[in-house]
CSV table of N, CA, C and O in Angstrom, one decimal:
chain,number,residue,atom,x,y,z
Z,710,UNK,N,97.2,-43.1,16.3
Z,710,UNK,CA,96.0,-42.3,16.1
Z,710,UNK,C,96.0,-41.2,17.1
Z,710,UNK,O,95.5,-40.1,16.9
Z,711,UNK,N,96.7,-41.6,18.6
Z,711,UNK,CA,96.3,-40.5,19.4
Z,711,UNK,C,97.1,-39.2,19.2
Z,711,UNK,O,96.8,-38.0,19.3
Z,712,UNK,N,98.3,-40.0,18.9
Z,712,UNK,CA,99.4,-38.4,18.4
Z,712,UNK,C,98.7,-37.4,17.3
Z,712,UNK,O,98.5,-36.2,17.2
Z,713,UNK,N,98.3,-38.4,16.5
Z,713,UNK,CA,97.8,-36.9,14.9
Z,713,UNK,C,96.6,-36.4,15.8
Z,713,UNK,O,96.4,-35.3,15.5
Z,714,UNK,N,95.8,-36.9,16.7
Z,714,UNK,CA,94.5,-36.1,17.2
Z,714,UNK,C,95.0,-35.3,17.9
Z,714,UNK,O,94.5,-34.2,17.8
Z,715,UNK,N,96.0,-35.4,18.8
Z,715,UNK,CA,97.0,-34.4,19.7
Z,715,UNK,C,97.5,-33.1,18.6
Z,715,UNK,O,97.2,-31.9,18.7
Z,716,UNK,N,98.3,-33.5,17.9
Z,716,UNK,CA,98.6,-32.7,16.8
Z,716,UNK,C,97.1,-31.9,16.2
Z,716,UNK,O,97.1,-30.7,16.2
Z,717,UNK,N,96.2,-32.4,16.0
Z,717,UNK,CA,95.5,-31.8,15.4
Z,717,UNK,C,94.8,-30.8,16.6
Z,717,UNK,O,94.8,-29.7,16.1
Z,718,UNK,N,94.4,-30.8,17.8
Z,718,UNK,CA,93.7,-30.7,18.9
Z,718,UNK,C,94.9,-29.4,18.7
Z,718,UNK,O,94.3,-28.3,18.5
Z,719,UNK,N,96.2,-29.4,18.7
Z,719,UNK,CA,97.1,-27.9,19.1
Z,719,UNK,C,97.2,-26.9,17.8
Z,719,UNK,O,97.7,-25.8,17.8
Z,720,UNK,N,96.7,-27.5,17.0
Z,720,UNK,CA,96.6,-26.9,15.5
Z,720,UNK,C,95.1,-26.1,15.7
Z,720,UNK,O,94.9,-25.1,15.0
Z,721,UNK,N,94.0,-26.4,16.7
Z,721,UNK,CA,92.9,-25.7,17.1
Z,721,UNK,C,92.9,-25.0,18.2
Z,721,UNK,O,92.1,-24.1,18.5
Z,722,UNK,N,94.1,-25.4,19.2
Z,722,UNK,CA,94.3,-24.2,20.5
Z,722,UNK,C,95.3,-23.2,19.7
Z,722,UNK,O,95.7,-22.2,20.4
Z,723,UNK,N,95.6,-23.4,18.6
Z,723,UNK,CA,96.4,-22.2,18.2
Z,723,UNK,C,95.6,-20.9,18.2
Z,723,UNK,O,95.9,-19.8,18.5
Z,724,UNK,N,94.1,-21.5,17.5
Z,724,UNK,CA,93.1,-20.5,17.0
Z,724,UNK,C,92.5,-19.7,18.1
Z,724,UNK,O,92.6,-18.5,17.7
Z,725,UNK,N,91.9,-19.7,19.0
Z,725,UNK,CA,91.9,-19.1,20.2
Z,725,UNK,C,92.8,-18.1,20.4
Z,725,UNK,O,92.3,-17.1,20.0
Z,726,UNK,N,94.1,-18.1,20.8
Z,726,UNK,CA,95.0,-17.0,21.3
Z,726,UNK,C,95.1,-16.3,20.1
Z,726,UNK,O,95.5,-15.2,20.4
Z,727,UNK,N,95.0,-16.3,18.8
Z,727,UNK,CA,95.1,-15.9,17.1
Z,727,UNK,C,94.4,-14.6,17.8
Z,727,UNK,O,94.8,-13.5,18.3
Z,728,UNK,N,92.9,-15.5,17.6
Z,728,UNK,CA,91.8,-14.5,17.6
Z,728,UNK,C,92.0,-13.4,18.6
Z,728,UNK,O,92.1,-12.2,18.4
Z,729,UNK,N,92.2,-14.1,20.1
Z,729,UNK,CA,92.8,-12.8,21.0
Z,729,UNK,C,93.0,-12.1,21.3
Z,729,UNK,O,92.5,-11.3,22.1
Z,730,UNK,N,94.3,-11.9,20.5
Z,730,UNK,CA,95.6,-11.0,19.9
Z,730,UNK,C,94.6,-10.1,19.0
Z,730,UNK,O,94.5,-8.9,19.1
Z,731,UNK,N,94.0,-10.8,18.0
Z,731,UNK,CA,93.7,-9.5,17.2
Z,731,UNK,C,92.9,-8.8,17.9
Z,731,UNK,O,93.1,-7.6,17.9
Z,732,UNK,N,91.4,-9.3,18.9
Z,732,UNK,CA,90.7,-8.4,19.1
Z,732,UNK,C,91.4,-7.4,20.4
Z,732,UNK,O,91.0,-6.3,20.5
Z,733,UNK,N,92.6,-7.8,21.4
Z,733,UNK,CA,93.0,-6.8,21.4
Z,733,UNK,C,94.0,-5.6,21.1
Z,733,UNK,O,94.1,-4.6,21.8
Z,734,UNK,N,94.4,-5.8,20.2
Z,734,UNK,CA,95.3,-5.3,19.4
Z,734,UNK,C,94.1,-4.0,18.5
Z,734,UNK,O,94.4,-2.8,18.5
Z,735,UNK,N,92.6,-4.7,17.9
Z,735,UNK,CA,91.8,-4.1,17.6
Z,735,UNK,C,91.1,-2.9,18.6
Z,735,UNK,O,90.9,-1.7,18.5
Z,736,UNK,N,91.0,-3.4,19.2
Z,736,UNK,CA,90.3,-2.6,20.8
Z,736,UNK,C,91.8,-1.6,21.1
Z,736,UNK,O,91.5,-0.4,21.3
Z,737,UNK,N,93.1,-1.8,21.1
Z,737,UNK,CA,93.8,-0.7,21.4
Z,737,UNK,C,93.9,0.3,20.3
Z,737,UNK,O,93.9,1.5,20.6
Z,738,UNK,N,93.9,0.0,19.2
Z,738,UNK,CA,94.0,0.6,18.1
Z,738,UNK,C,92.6,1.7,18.1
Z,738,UNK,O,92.8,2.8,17.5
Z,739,UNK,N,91.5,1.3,18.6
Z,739,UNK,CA,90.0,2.3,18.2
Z,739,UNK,C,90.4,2.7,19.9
Z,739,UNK,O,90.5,3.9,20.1
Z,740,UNK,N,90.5,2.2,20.6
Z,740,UNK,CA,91.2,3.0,21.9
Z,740,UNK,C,91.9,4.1,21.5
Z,740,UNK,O,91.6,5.2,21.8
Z,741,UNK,N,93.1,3.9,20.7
Z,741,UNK,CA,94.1,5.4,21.2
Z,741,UNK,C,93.1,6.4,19.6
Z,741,UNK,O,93.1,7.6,19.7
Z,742,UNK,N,92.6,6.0,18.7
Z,742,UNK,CA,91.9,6.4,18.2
Z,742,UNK,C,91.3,7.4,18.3
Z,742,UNK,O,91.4,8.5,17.6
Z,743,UNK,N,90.3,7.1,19.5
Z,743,UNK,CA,89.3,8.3,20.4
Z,743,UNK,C,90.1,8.8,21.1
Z,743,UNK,O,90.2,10.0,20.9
Z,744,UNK,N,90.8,8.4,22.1
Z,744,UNK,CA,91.5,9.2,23.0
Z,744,UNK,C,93.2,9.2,22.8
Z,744,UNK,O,93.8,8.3,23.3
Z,745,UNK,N,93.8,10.0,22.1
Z,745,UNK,CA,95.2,9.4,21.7
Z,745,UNK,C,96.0,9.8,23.3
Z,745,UNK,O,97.0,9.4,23.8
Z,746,UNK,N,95.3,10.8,23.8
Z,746,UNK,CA,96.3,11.0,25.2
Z,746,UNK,C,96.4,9.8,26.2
Z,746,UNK,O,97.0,9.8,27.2
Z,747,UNK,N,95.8,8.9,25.7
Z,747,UNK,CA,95.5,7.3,26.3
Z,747,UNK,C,96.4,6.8,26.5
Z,747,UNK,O,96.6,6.1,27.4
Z,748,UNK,N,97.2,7.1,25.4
Z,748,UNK,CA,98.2,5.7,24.3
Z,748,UNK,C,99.0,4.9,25.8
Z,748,UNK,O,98.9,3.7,26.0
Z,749,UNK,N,99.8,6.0,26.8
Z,749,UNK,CA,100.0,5.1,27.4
Z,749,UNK,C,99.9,4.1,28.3
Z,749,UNK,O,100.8,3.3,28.6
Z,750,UNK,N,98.4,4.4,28.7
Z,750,UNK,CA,97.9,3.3,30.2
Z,750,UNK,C,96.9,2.3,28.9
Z,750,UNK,O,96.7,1.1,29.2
Z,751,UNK,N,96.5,2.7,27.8
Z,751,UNK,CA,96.3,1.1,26.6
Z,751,UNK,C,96.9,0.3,26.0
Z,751,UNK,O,96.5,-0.7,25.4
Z,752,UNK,N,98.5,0.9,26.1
Z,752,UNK,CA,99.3,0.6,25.8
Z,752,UNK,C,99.8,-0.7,26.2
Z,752,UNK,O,100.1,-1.7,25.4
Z,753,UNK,N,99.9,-0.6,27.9
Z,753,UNK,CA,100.6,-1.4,29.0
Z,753,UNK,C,99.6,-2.4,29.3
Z,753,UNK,O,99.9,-3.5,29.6
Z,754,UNK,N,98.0,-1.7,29.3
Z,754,UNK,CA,97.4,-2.9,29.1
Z,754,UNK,C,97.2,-3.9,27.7
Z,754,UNK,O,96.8,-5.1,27.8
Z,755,UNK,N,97.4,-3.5,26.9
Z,755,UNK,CA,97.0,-3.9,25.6
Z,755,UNK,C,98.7,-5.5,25.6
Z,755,UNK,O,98.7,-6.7,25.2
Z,756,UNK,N,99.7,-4.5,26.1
Z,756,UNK,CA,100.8,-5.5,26.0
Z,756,UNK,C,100.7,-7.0,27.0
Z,756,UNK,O,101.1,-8.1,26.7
Z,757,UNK,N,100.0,-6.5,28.4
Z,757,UNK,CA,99.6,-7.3,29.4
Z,757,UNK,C,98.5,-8.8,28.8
Z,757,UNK,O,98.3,-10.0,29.2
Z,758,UNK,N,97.9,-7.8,27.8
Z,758,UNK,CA,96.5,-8.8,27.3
Z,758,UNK,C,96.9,-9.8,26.6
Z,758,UNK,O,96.4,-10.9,26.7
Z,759,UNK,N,98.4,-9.2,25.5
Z,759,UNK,CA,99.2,-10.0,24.8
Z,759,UNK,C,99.6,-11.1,25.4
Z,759,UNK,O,99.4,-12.1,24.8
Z,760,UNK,N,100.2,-11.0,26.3
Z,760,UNK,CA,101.0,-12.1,27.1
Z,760,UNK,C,100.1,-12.8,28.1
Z,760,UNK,O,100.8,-13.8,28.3
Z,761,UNK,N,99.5,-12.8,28.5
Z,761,UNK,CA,98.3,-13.7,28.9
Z,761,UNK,C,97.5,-14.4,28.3
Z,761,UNK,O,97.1,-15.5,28.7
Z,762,UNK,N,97.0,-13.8,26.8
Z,762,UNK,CA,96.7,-14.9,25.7
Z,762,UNK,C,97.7,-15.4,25.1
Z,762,UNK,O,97.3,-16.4,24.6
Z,763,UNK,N,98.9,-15.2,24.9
Z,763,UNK,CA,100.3,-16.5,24.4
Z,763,UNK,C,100.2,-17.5,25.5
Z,763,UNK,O,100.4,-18.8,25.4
Z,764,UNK,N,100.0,-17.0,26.6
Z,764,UNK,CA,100.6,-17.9,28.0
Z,764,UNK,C,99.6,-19.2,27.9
Z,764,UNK,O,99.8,-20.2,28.5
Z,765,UNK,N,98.4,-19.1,27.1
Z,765,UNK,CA,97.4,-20.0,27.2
Z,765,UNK,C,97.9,-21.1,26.1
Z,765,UNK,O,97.9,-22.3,26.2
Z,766,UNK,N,98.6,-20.2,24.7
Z,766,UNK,CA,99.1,-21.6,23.9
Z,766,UNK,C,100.2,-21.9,24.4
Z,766,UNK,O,100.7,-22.9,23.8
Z,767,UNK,N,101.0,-21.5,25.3
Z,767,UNK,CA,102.5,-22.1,25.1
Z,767,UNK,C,102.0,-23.5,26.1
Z,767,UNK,O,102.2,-24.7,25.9
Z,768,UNK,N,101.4,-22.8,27.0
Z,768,UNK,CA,100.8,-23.8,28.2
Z,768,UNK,C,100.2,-25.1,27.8
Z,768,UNK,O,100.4,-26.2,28.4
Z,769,UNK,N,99.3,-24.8,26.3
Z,769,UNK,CA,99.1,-26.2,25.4
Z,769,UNK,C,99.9,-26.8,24.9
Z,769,UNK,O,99.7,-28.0,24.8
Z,770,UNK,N,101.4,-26.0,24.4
Z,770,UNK,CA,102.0,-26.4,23.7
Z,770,UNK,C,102.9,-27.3,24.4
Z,770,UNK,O,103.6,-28.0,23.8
Z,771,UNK,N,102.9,-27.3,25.4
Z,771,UNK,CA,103.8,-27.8,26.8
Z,771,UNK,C,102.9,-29.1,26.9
Z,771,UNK,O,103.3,-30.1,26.5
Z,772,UNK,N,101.6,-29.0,27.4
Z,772,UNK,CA,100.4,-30.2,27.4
Z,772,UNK,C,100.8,-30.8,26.2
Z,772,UNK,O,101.7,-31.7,26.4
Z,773,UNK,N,100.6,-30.8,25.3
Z,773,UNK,CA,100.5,-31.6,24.0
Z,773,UNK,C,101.8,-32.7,24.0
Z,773,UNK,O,101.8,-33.8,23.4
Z,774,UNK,N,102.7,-31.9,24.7
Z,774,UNK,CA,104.3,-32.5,24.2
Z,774,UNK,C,104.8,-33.8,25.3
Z,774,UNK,O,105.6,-34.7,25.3
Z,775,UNK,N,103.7,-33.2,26.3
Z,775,UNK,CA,104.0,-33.6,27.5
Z,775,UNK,C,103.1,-34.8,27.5
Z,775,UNK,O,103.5,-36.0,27.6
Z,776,UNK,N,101.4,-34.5,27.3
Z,776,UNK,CA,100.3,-36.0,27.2
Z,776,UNK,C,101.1,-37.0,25.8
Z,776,UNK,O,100.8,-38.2,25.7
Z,777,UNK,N,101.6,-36.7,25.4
Z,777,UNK,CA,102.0,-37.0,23.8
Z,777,UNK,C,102.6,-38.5,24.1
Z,777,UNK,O,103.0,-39.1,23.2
């Protein structure tokens, strides 16, 4: 039983970094929007934001395999 709740428990930290990703992907997109001379200091942050919310599921995904 503890494995499928483990499984299931990474099947819900997936959803977190999902949402993440879109809202900032959303926010760069109405960023260069308004200011397109922006594009590239939203850019670098926008890529930065990316990889800091992956880093939170891999980090689960690492936990899960590891408490497992």
């Amino acid at each position: 039983m503890e494995g499928q709740l483990g499984i299931i428990g990474l099947g819900l930290s997936a959803i977190g970094p999902g949402v993440g990703v879109g809202l900032i992907f959303a926010a760069y997109v109405a960023g260069v929007a308004r200011q397109p001379e922006a594009q590239s200091r939203l850019q670098a942050i926008a890529i930065l934001g990316f990889a800091l919310c992956e880093q939170f599921f891999i980090i689960s995904l690492a936990l899960a395999f590891v408490l497992r």
